[in-house]
PDB file of C-alpha atoms in Angstrom:
ATOM      1  CA  MET A   1     -23.959  -6.203 -29.547  1.00 44.00           C
ATOM      2  CA  ASN A   2     -25.475  -5.697 -32.973  1.00 42.00           C
ATOM      3  CA  ASP A   3     -23.186  -3.515 -35.069  1.00 42.00           C
ATOM      4  CA  HIS A   4     -26.139  -2.241 -37.110  1.00 42.00           C
ATOM      5  CA  LYS A   5     -27.936  -0.642 -34.169  1.00 41.00           C
ATOM      6  CA  PRO A   6     -27.621   3.120 -33.892  1.00 41.00           C
ATOM      7  CA  GLN A   7     -25.067   4.138 -31.307  1.00 40.00           C
ATOM      8  CA  ARG A   8     -26.508   5.821 -28.218  1.00 40.00           C
ATOM      9  CA  THR A   9     -24.791   8.898 -26.890  1.00 39.00           C
ATOM     10  CA  ASN A  10     -25.656  11.538 -24.362  1.00 39.00           C
ATOM     11  CA  SER A  11     -25.718  15.255 -25.015  1.00 36.00           C
ATOM     12  CA  SER A  12     -22.466  15.865 -23.155  1.00 37.00           C
ATOM     13  CA  ALA A  13     -20.619  13.653 -25.604  1.00 37.00           C
ATOM     14  CA  ILE A  14     -21.569  15.670 -28.685  1.00 37.00           C
ATOM     15  CA  ALA A  15     -19.653  18.680 -29.938  1.00 40.00           C
ATOM     16  CA  HIS A  16     -20.438  20.923 -32.879  1.00 40.00           C
ATOM     17  CA  SER A  17     -17.625  22.252 -35.046  1.00 42.00           C
ATOM     18  CA  PRO A  18     -17.798  25.155 -37.535  1.00 44.00           C
ATOM     19  CA  ILE A  19     -20.230  25.173 -40.464  1.00 43.00           C
ATOM     20  CA  SER A  20     -19.338  22.803 -43.306  1.00 42.00           C
ATOM     21  CA  PRO A  21     -19.262  23.855 -46.991  1.00 44.00           C
ATOM     22  CA  SER A  22     -22.744  22.370 -47.391  1.00 48.00           C
ATOM     23  CA  GLY A  23     -24.137  24.852 -44.869  1.00 50.00           C
ATOM     24  CA  ARG A  24     -24.788  22.319 -42.096  1.00 51.00           C
ATOM     25  CA  PRO A  25     -22.693  22.065 -38.924  1.00 47.00           C
ATOM     26  CA  HIS A  26     -20.383  19.087 -38.487  1.00 45.00           C
ATOM     27  CA  GLN A  27     -21.324  16.841 -35.581  1.00 48.00           C
ATOM     28  CA  VAL A  28     -18.539  15.026 -33.762  1.00 44.00           C
ATOM     29  CA  THR A  29     -19.530  12.214 -31.410  1.00 47.00           C
ATOM     30  CA  TYR A  30     -17.158  11.113 -28.663  1.00 44.00           C
ATOM     31  CA  THR A  31     -17.643   7.546 -27.453  1.00 46.00           C
ATOM     32  CA  SER A  32     -15.863   5.179 -25.101  1.00 45.00           C
ATOM     33  CA  ALA A  33     -14.579   3.109 -28.024  1.00 49.00           C
ATOM     34  CA  SER A  34     -10.855   3.503 -28.506  1.00 51.00           C
ATOM     35  CA  TRP A  35      -9.658   4.661 -31.930  1.00 50.00           C
ATOM     36  CA  PHE A  36      -6.547   2.569 -31.286  1.00 51.00           C
ATOM     37  CA  ARG A  37      -8.579  -0.626 -31.645  1.00 54.00           C
ATOM     38  CA  GLN A  38      -9.443   0.191 -35.243  1.00 53.00           C
ATOM     39  CA  PRO A  39      -7.002  -1.862 -37.317  1.00 50.00           C
ATOM     40  CA  GLY A  40      -4.900  -0.598 -40.182  1.00 50.00           C
ATOM     41  CA  LEU A  41      -5.423   2.566 -42.143  1.00 53.00           C
ATOM     42  CA  PRO A  42      -8.197   4.271 -40.093  1.00 69.00           C
ATOM     43  CA  ILE A  43      -5.698   4.923 -37.286  1.00 72.00           C
ATOM     44  CA  TRP A  44      -3.252   6.716 -39.561  1.00 71.00           C
ATOM     45  CA  LYS A  45      -6.038   8.529 -41.388  1.00 77.00           C
ATOM     46  CA  LYS A  46      -7.362   9.933 -38.111  1.00 79.00           C
ATOM     47  CA  MET A  47      -3.880  10.866 -36.918  1.00 77.00           C
ATOM     48  CA  TRP A  48      -3.116  12.631 -40.183  1.00 80.00           C
ATOM     49  CA  ARG A  49      -6.497  14.388 -40.168  1.00 81.00           C
ATOM     50  CA  ASP A  50      -5.937  15.650 -36.630  1.00 77.00           C
ATOM     51  CA  LEU A  51      -2.437  16.792 -37.550  1.00 79.00           C
ATOM     52  CA  LEU A  52      -3.768  18.855 -40.457  1.00 80.00           C
ATOM     53  CA  ALA A  53      -6.625  20.207 -38.334  1.00 79.00           C
ATOM     54  CA  SER A  54      -4.160  21.468 -35.720  1.00 80.00           C
ATOM     55  CA  ARG A  55      -2.139  23.685 -38.084  1.00 82.00           C
ATOM     56  CA  GLU A  56      -3.963  26.977 -37.506  1.00 85.00           C
ATOM     57  CA  LEU A  57      -4.121  26.532 -33.726  1.00 82.00           C
ATOM     58  CA  ALA A  58      -0.437  25.551 -33.670  1.00 83.00           C
ATOM     59  CA  TRP A  59       0.459  28.697 -35.605  1.00 87.00           C
ATOM     60  CA  ARG A  60      -1.444  30.924 -33.172  1.00 88.00           C
ATOM     61  CA  LEU A  61       0.121  29.207 -30.155  1.00 84.00           C
ATOM     62  CA  MET A  62       3.589  29.556 -31.667  1.00 85.00           C
ATOM     63  CA  ILE A  63       3.140  33.288 -32.313  1.00 86.00           C
ATOM     64  CA  LYS A  64       1.851  33.782 -28.758  1.00 83.00           C
ATOM     65  CA  ASP A  65       4.776  31.857 -27.232  1.00 78.00           C
ATOM     66  CA  LEU A  66       7.388  33.641 -29.346  1.00 76.00           C
ATOM     67  CA  SER A  67       5.933  37.034 -28.466  1.00 76.00           C
ATOM     68  CA  ALA A  68       5.987  36.199 -24.765  1.00 73.00           C
ATOM     69  CA  GLN A  69       9.488  34.724 -24.990  1.00 69.00           C
ATOM     70  CA  TYR A  70      11.123  37.799 -26.536  1.00 68.00           C
ATOM     71  CA  ARG A  71       8.909  40.417 -24.871  1.00 69.00           C
ATOM     72  CA  GLN A  72      10.028  39.274 -21.418  1.00 65.00           C
ATOM     73  CA  SER A  73      13.734  39.174 -22.285  1.00 63.00           C
ATOM     74  CA  VAL A  74      16.218  42.062 -22.191  1.00 57.00           C
ATOM     75  CA  PHE A  75      18.559  40.556 -24.780  1.00 60.00           C
ATOM     76  CA  GLY A  76      15.771  39.054 -26.917  1.00 64.00           C
ATOM     77  CA  ILE A  77      17.005  37.047 -29.901  1.00 68.00           C
ATOM     78  CA  ALA A  78      20.606  37.608 -28.791  1.00 69.00           C
ATOM     79  CA  TRP A  79      20.178  34.566 -26.548  1.00 70.00           C
ATOM     80  CA  ALA A  80      20.374  32.458 -29.711  1.00 69.00           C
ATOM     81  CA  PHE A  81      23.925  33.795 -30.235  1.00 71.00           C
ATOM     82  CA  ILE A  82      25.310  34.133 -26.708  1.00 76.00           C
ATOM     83  CA  PRO A  83      25.776  30.426 -25.703  1.00 75.00           C
ATOM     84  CA  PRO A  84      27.739  29.307 -28.802  1.00 76.00           C
ATOM     85  CA  ILE A  85      29.927  32.438 -28.696  1.00 77.00           C
ATOM     86  CA  ILE A  86      30.753  31.963 -25.001  1.00 81.00           C
ATOM     87  CA  LEU A  87      31.450  28.258 -25.489  1.00 76.00           C
ATOM     88  CA  ALA A  88      33.669  28.960 -28.511  1.00 77.00           C
ATOM     89  CA  VAL A  89      35.650  31.602 -26.616  1.00 80.00           C
ATOM     90  CA  GLY A  90      36.106  29.340 -23.587  1.00 80.00           C
ATOM     91  CA  PHE A  91      37.232  26.250 -25.493  1.00 76.00           C
ATOM     92  CA  THR A  92      39.437  28.260 -27.855  1.00 77.00           C
ATOM     93  CA  PHE A  93      41.193  29.828 -24.865  1.00 78.00           C
ATOM     94  CA  ALA A  94      41.619  26.407 -23.218  1.00 75.00           C
ATOM     95  CA  THR A  95      42.996  24.910 -26.447  1.00 74.00           C
ATOM     96  CA  ASN A  96      45.450  27.755 -27.100  1.00 72.00           C
ATOM     97  CA  SER A  97      46.608  27.552 -23.469  1.00 71.00           C
ATOM     98  CA  LYS A  98      47.277  23.802 -23.894  1.00 66.00           C
ATOM     99  CA  VAL A  99      44.837  23.029 -21.086  1.00 64.00           C
ATOM    100  CA  ILE A 100      43.064  20.553 -23.347  1.00 69.00           C
ATOM    101  CA  ASN A 101      44.142  18.876 -26.564  1.00 69.00           C
ATOM    102  CA  ILE A 102      41.226  18.868 -28.995  1.00 75.00           C
ATOM    103  CA  GLY A 103      43.007  17.691 -32.104  1.00 73.00           C
ATOM    104  CA  LYS A 104      42.783  18.879 -35.683  1.00 81.00           C
ATOM    105  CA  THR A 105      39.481  20.157 -37.058  1.00 84.00           C
ATOM    106  CA  ASP A 106      38.445  20.644 -40.686  1.00 86.00           C
ATOM    107  CA  ILE A 107      37.628  24.325 -40.197  1.00 89.00           C
ATOM    108  CA  PRO A 108      39.001  26.982 -37.789  1.00 89.00           C
ATOM    109  CA  TYR A 109      38.309  25.813 -34.258  1.00 86.00           C
ATOM    110  CA  PRO A 110      36.126  28.752 -33.084  1.00 86.00           C
ATOM    111  CA  ALA A 111      33.871  28.232 -36.105  1.00 88.00           C
ATOM    112  CA  TYR A 112      33.864  24.483 -35.447  1.00 90.00           C
ATOM    113  CA  VAL A 113      32.675  24.980 -31.867  1.00 88.00           C
ATOM    114  CA  MET A 114      30.047  27.591 -32.714  1.00 88.00           C
ATOM    115  CA  LEU A 115      28.529  25.522 -35.513  1.00 91.00           C
ATOM    116  CA  GLY A 116      28.565  22.347 -33.404  1.00 91.00           C
ATOM    117  CA  THR A 117      27.033  24.165 -30.433  1.00 89.00           C
ATOM    118  CA  MET A 118      24.203  25.593 -32.515  1.00 90.00           C
ATOM    119  CA  LEU A 119      23.394  22.145 -33.902  1.00 93.00           C
ATOM    120  CA  TRP A 120      23.462  20.687 -30.388  1.00 93.00           C
ATOM    121  CA  GLN A 121      21.203  23.469 -29.122  1.00 91.00           C
ATOM    122  CA  THR A 122      18.717  22.705 -31.887  1.00 93.00           C
ATOM    123  CA  PHE A 123      18.681  19.013 -30.953  1.00 95.00           C
ATOM    124  CA  VAL A 124      18.122  19.809 -27.262  1.00 94.00           C
ATOM    125  CA  GLU A 125      15.358  22.289 -28.108  1.00 93.00           C
ATOM    126  CA  ALA A 126      13.629  19.619 -30.226  1.00 95.00           C
ATOM    127  CA  LEU A 127      13.949  17.163 -27.336  1.00 95.00           C
ATOM    128  CA  ASN A 128      12.524  19.658 -24.842  1.00 94.00           C
ATOM    129  CA  ALA A 129       9.730  20.845 -27.153  1.00 93.00           C
ATOM    130  CA  PRO A 130       7.165  18.051 -26.535  1.00 93.00           C
ATOM    131  CA  ILE A 131       7.963  17.970 -22.808  1.00 92.00           C
ATOM    132  CA  GLN A 132       7.513  21.714 -22.417  1.00 90.00           C
ATOM    133  CA  ALA A 133       4.375  21.617 -24.564  1.00 89.00           C
ATOM    134  CA  VAL A 134       2.662  19.123 -22.267  1.00 89.00           C
ATOM    135  CA  THR A 135       3.862  20.538 -18.932  1.00 88.00           C
ATOM    136  CA  THR A 136       2.888  24.129 -19.767  1.00 84.00           C
ATOM    137  CA  SER A 137      -0.466  23.225 -21.349  1.00 82.00           C
ATOM    138  CA  LYS A 138      -1.893  20.815 -18.768  1.00 79.00           C
ATOM    139  CA  GLY A 139      -4.556  23.292 -17.674  1.00 77.00           C
ATOM    140  CA  LEU A 140      -5.592  24.017 -21.249  1.00 78.00           C
ATOM    141  CA  LEU A 141      -5.705  20.324 -22.138  1.00 77.00           C
ATOM    142  CA  ALA A 142      -7.904  19.584 -19.132  1.00 75.00           C
ATOM    143  CA  LYS A 143     -10.468  22.258 -20.048  1.00 77.00           C
ATOM    144  CA  ILE A 144     -10.650  22.235 -23.861  1.00 75.00           C
ATOM    145  CA  ASN A 145     -10.862  19.365 -26.322  1.00 76.00           C
ATOM    146  CA  PHE A 146      -8.658  20.059 -29.352  1.00 76.00           C
ATOM    147  CA  PRO A 147      -6.094  18.115 -31.419  1.00 78.00           C
ATOM    148  CA  ARG A 148      -3.230  17.571 -28.991  1.00 82.00           C
ATOM    149  CA  GLU A 149      -0.740  17.649 -31.829  1.00 86.00           C
ATOM    150  CA  ALA A 150      -1.218  21.439 -31.922  1.00 87.00           C
ATOM    151  CA  ILE A 151       0.864  22.088 -28.807  1.00 88.00           C
ATOM    152  CA  ILE A 152       3.682  19.896 -30.159  1.00 90.00           C
ATOM    153  CA  LEU A 153       3.675  21.602 -33.563  1.00 91.00           C
ATOM    154  CA  ALA A 154       3.720  25.020 -31.882  1.00 90.00           C
ATOM    155  CA  LYS A 155       6.863  24.170 -29.912  1.00 91.00           C
ATOM    156  CA  LEU A 156       8.553  22.629 -32.951  1.00 92.00           C
ATOM    157  CA  GLY A 157       7.767  25.802 -34.860  1.00 91.00           C
ATOM    158  CA  GLN A 158       9.748  27.669 -32.206  1.00 89.00           C
ATOM    159  CA  VAL A 159      12.674  25.283 -32.756  1.00 91.00           C
ATOM    160  CA  PHE A 160      12.766  26.089 -36.483  1.00 92.00           C
ATOM    161  CA  PHE A 161      12.325  29.800 -35.810  1.00 89.00           C
ATOM    162  CA  ASN A 162      15.224  29.814 -33.346  1.00 86.00           C
ATOM    163  CA  PHE A 163      17.465  27.982 -35.790  1.00 89.00           C
ATOM    164  CA  GLY A 164      16.530  30.487 -38.482  1.00 87.00           C
ATOM    165  CA  ILE A 165      17.949  33.180 -36.206  1.00 85.00           C
ATOM    166  CA  LYS A 166      21.099  31.106 -35.652  1.00 85.00           C
ATOM    167  CA  ILE A 167      21.677  31.011 -39.424  1.00 87.00           C
ATOM    168  CA  ILE A 168      22.605  34.706 -39.215  1.00 87.00           C
ATOM    169  CA  LEU A 169      25.481  33.855 -36.862  1.00 84.00           C
ATOM    170  CA  ILE A 170      26.502  30.881 -39.008  1.00 86.00           C
ATOM    171  CA  ALA A 171      26.701  33.111 -42.087  1.00 88.00           C
ATOM    172  CA  GLY A 172      28.746  35.659 -40.145  1.00 87.00           C
ATOM    173  CA  VAL A 173      31.147  32.953 -38.938  1.00 86.00           C
ATOM    174  CA  PHE A 174      31.651  31.646 -42.489  1.00 89.00           C
ATOM    175  CA  LEU A 175      32.407  35.146 -43.735  1.00 91.00           C
ATOM    176  CA  TRP A 176      34.710  36.052 -40.830  1.00 89.00           C
ATOM    177  CA  PHE A 177      36.858  32.920 -41.146  1.00 87.00           C
ATOM    178  CA  ARG A 178      36.538  32.804 -44.945  1.00 90.00           C
ATOM    179  CA  ILE A 179      35.321  29.233 -44.925  1.00 89.00           C
ATOM    180  CA  PRO A 180      34.640  27.965 -48.457  1.00 90.00           C
ATOM    181  CA  VAL A 181      31.050  26.871 -48.937  1.00 88.00           C
ATOM    182  CA  PRO A 182      30.574  23.468 -50.647  1.00 91.00           C
ATOM    183  CA  TRP A 183      27.585  22.770 -52.837  1.00 93.00           C
ATOM    184  CA  THR A 184      26.405  20.183 -50.279  1.00 92.00           C
ATOM    185  CA  ILE A 185      25.310  22.992 -47.980  1.00 92.00           C
ATOM    186  CA  VAL A 186      21.995  23.009 -49.863  1.00 92.00           C
ATOM    187  CA  ILE A 187      21.215  19.496 -48.559  1.00 93.00           C
ATOM    188  CA  ALA A 188      22.530  20.132 -45.046  1.00 94.00           C
ATOM    189  CA  PRO A 189      18.982  21.142 -43.910  1.00 93.00           C
ATOM    190  CA  VAL A 190      17.854  17.582 -44.712  1.00 93.00           C
ATOM    191  CA  ALA A 191      20.393  16.167 -42.256  1.00 94.00           C
ATOM    192  CA  LEU A 192      19.396  18.848 -39.752  1.00 95.00           C
ATOM    193  CA  LEU A 193      15.762  17.776 -40.100  1.00 95.00           C
ATOM    194  CA  HIS A 194      16.771  14.226 -39.181  1.00 96.00           C
ATOM    195  CA  LEU A 195      18.549  15.578 -36.096  1.00 96.00           C
ATOM    196  CA  ILE A 196      15.360  17.395 -35.085  1.00 96.00           C
ATOM    197  CA  TRP A 197      13.342  14.218 -35.667  1.00 95.00           C
ATOM    198  CA  LEU A 198      15.608  12.328 -33.268  1.00 96.00           C
ATOM    199  CA  GLY A 199      15.134  14.946 -30.561  1.00 95.00           C
ATOM    200  CA  THR A 200      11.366  15.054 -31.124  1.00 96.00           C
ATOM    201  CA  PHE A 201      11.177  11.253 -30.964  1.00 96.00           C
ATOM    202  CA  ILE A 202      12.862  11.152 -27.548  1.00 95.00           C
ATOM    203  CA  GLY A 203      10.895  14.136 -26.248  1.00 94.00           C
ATOM    204  CA  LEU A 204       7.560  12.746 -27.433  1.00 94.00           C
ATOM    205  CA  LEU A 205       8.246   9.466 -25.610  1.00 93.00           C
ATOM    206  CA  LEU A 206       8.905  11.356 -22.383  1.00 93.00           C
ATOM    207  CA  ALA A 207       6.115  13.943 -22.745  1.00 91.00           C
ATOM    208  CA  PRO A 208       3.263  11.923 -21.126  1.00 90.00           C
ATOM    209  CA  LEU A 209       5.515  11.035 -18.185  1.00 90.00           C
ATOM    210  CA  ALA A 210       6.503  14.697 -17.877  1.00 88.00           C
ATOM    211  CA  GLY A 211       2.830  15.591 -17.700  1.00 85.00           C
ATOM    212  CA  LEU A 212       2.416  13.306 -14.686  1.00 84.00           C
ATOM    213  CA  TYR A 213       5.727  13.729 -12.890  1.00 84.00           C
ATOM    214  CA  ASN A 214       7.840  16.875 -12.561  1.00 85.00           C
ATOM    215  CA  ASP A 215      10.882  14.652 -12.022  1.00 83.00           C
ATOM    216  CA  VAL A 216      11.261  14.258 -15.793  1.00 86.00           C
ATOM    217  CA  SER A 217      11.743  17.988 -16.385  1.00 85.00           C
ATOM    218  CA  LYS A 218      14.118  18.252 -13.427  1.00 86.00           C
ATOM    219  CA  ALA A 219      16.212  15.224 -14.403  1.00 88.00           C
ATOM    220  CA  LEU A 220      16.553  16.101 -18.077  1.00 90.00           C
ATOM    221  CA  PRO A 221      19.235  18.831 -17.629  1.00 88.00           C
ATOM    222  CA  LEU A 222      21.266  16.371 -15.555  1.00 90.00           C
ATOM    223  CA  ILE A 223      21.255  13.999 -18.526  1.00 91.00           C
ATOM    224  CA  VAL A 224      21.712  16.531 -21.317  1.00 90.00           C
ATOM    225  CA  GLY A 225      24.758  18.141 -19.648  1.00 88.00           C
ATOM    226  CA  PRO A 226      27.020  15.047 -19.668  1.00 90.00           C
ATOM    227  CA  TRP A 227      25.518  13.988 -23.010  1.00 93.00           C
ATOM    228  CA  LEU A 228      27.068  17.098 -24.576  1.00 90.00           C
ATOM    229  CA  PHE A 229      30.569  15.839 -23.757  1.00 89.00           C
ATOM    230  CA  LEU A 230      29.811  12.449 -25.297  1.00 92.00           C
ATOM    231  CA  THR A 231      28.910  14.163 -28.575  1.00 93.00           C
ATOM    232  CA  PRO A 232      31.528  15.616 -30.977  1.00 92.00           C
ATOM    233  CA  VAL A 233      30.324  19.190 -30.516  1.00 90.00           C
ATOM    234  CA  VAL A 234      33.597  20.785 -29.364  1.00 86.00           C
ATOM    235  CA  PHE A 235      35.949  18.004 -30.501  1.00 88.00           C
ATOM    236  CA  PRO A 236      36.277  15.825 -33.615  1.00 89.00           C
ATOM    237  CA  VAL A 237      35.224  12.183 -33.546  1.00 88.00           C
ATOM    238  CA  PRO A 238      38.007  10.183 -31.810  1.00 87.00           C
ATOM    239  CA  ASN A 239      39.767   7.515 -33.822  1.00 85.00           C
ATOM    240  CA  GLY A 240      40.251   4.770 -31.233  1.00 81.00           C
ATOM    241  CA  GLY A 241      39.750   3.677 -27.653  1.00 84.00           C
ATOM    242  CA  THR A 242      36.797   3.148 -25.363  1.00 89.00           C
ATOM    243  CA  PHE A 243      35.751   6.791 -25.470  1.00 89.00           C
ATOM    244  CA  ALA A 244      35.702   6.695 -29.281  1.00 89.00           C
ATOM    245  CA  THR A 245      33.365   3.690 -29.151  1.00 91.00           C
ATOM    246  CA  VAL A 246      30.998   5.487 -26.775  1.00 93.00           C
ATOM    247  CA  VAL A 247      30.984   8.589 -28.977  1.00 92.00           C
ATOM    248  CA  ARG A 248      30.239   6.556 -32.096  1.00 92.00           C
ATOM    249  CA  LEU A 249      27.408   4.667 -30.363  1.00 93.00           C
ATOM    250  CA  ASN A 250      25.846   7.987 -29.397  1.00 95.00           C
ATOM    251  CA  PRO A 251      22.846   8.339 -31.771  1.00 95.00           C
ATOM    252  CA  VAL A 252      23.330  12.109 -32.022  1.00 96.00           C
ATOM    253  CA  THR A 253      26.878  11.734 -33.361  1.00 95.00           C
ATOM    254  CA  PRO A 254      26.224  10.647 -36.980  1.00 96.00           C
ATOM    255  CA  LEU A 255      23.374  13.148 -37.455  1.00 96.00           C
ATOM    256  CA  LEU A 256      25.194  16.153 -35.991  1.00 96.00           C
ATOM    257  CA  VAL A 257      28.514  15.320 -37.661  1.00 95.00           C
ATOM    258  CA  THR A 258      26.869  14.743 -41.059  1.00 96.00           C
ATOM    259  CA  THR A 259      25.015  18.063 -40.863  1.00 96.00           C
ATOM    260  CA  ARG A 260      28.255  19.876 -40.018  1.00 95.00           C
ATOM    261  CA  GLU A 261      30.214  18.062 -42.738  1.00 94.00           C
ATOM    262  CA  LEU A 262      27.628  18.852 -45.410  1.00 94.00           C
ATOM    263  CA  ALA A 263      27.798  22.528 -44.441  1.00 93.00           C
ATOM    264  CA  THR A 264      31.609  22.758 -44.303  1.00 92.00           C
ATOM    265  CA  ILE A 265      33.630  20.136 -46.199  1.00 91.00           C
ATOM    266  CA  GLY A 266      31.062  18.401 -48.410  1.00 89.00           C
ATOM    267  CA  VAL A 267      32.198  14.862 -47.486  1.00 89.00           C
ATOM    268  CA  ILE A 268      30.209  12.488 -45.257  1.00 91.00           C
ATOM    269  CA  SER A 269      32.444  10.385 -43.031  1.00 90.00           C
ATOM    270  CA  ASP A 270      29.781   7.951 -41.770  1.00 91.00           C
ATOM    271  CA  PRO A 271      26.867   7.637 -44.227  1.00 93.00           C
ATOM    272  CA  GLN A 272      25.887   4.203 -42.924  1.00 94.00           C
ATOM    273  CA  GLY A 273      25.538   5.437 -39.347  1.00 93.00           C
ATOM    274  CA  PHE A 274      23.588   8.454 -40.544  1.00 95.00           C
ATOM    275  CA  TRP A 275      20.979   6.391 -42.389  1.00 95.00           C
ATOM    276  CA  ILE A 276      20.655   3.813 -39.599  1.00 96.00           C
ATOM    277  CA  VAL A 277      19.969   6.466 -36.966  1.00 95.00           C
ATOM    278  CA  SER A 278      17.709   8.376 -39.375  1.00 95.00           C
ATOM    279  CA  GLY A 279      15.613   5.258 -39.989  1.00 95.00           C
ATOM    280  CA  VAL A 280      15.328   4.590 -36.268  1.00 95.00           C
ATOM    281  CA  SER A 281      14.388   8.239 -35.667  1.00 94.00           C
ATOM    282  CA  ILE A 282      11.614   8.265 -38.266  1.00 93.00           C
ATOM    283  CA  GLY A 283      10.179   4.895 -37.210  1.00 94.00           C
ATOM    284  CA  GLY A 284      10.508   5.770 -33.536  1.00 94.00           C
ATOM    285  CA  LEU A 285       8.792   9.117 -34.071  1.00 93.00           C
ATOM    286  CA  LEU A 286       5.736   7.382 -35.572  1.00 92.00           C
ATOM    287  CA  VAL A 287       5.593   4.919 -32.670  1.00 92.00           C
ATOM    288  CA  ALA A 288       6.035   7.744 -30.148  1.00 92.00           C
ATOM    289  CA  TRP A 289       3.200   9.643 -31.840  1.00 90.00           C
ATOM    290  CA  ILE A 290       0.846   6.677 -31.358  1.00 89.00           C
ATOM    291  CA  LEU A 291       1.903   6.252 -27.727  1.00 90.00           C
ATOM    292  CA  TYR A 292       1.402   9.972 -27.169  1.00 90.00           C
ATOM    293  CA  ARG A 293      -2.177   9.808 -28.462  1.00 87.00           C
ATOM    294  CA  VAL A 294      -2.928   6.721 -26.376  1.00 87.00           C
ATOM    295  CA  ALA A 295      -1.387   8.090 -23.175  1.00 87.00           C
ATOM    296  CA  MET A 296      -2.600  11.696 -23.196  1.00 85.00           C
ATOM    297  CA  PRO A 297      -6.271  10.982 -22.308  1.00 84.00           C
ATOM    298  CA  TYR A 298      -5.077   9.180 -19.164  1.00 85.00           C
ATOM    299  CA  VAL A 299      -2.632  11.992 -18.381  1.00 84.00           C
ATOM    300  CA  ILE A 300      -5.401  14.597 -18.728  1.00 83.00           C
ATOM    301  CA  GLU A 301      -7.711  12.518 -16.556  1.00 83.00           C
ATOM    302  CA  ARG A 302      -5.058  12.286 -13.828  1.00 83.00           C
ATOM    303  CA  VAL A 303      -4.286  16.007 -14.050  1.00 74.00           C
ATOM    304  CA  SER A 304      -7.964  16.944 -13.894  1.00 74.00           C
ATOM    305  CA  SER A 305      -8.757  14.764 -10.882  1.00 68.00           C
TER     306      SER A 305
END
């Protein structure tokens, strides 16, 4: 085929977007050629352009979802506080009753559990965000053509909003237990961001499958539940033994522990593990993004049929 010949399209493959600054409408042509076959920079340029184009839609979707979430709840934003408080009370009672032996923690144990639980909740919310975005938006995706990054950004916006609410409880815990605040707390959000990236990476890999099969959404709580007890959320990192090895191989461990250490004691116990998992999370997130863009047209086609 001669590359210099004008490309033929039919009228159903042409969409008009809003008026450009020059006064003429943009014309977008959809063809059967895959953008993934374009080598090098054009792929990333298109991905980045679509990401920027989805910001306003993502903001509107996030506001709509947040309004629906808290309008249909009796306790509202209190649900951000209830789980860590209940977990802290339960484990503190079990520890004081000698039912379990947690070991020594760097800060008072109730504060340790509440802070760890809130970080774990944020990771799980980031993991669930892409899956929920795809499963709840299948009808919209099948009817309207828009940057599919918008639904992911909207759900991630909810993750950051929910953690912003949790900061109120964290501040109250620090004041109640008179925990000294190290200067490293100002860089703790960077470690938290890496924790969110890890969750988003895993969730984005599973999102296309979740769009096709409900088994993914049903099986995820069965995995996340035991995963909690393999992560140093309610206990410090063990020093030796098989269980300690499993905990240290858990990719969430160095990110969650580093975030908590930066916010409480100002000393990082495993910087090497933190940077290794962070690098894998960032690289994996980019790969998952590509796979998401490649897979979603097929998912939408299957859902629409």
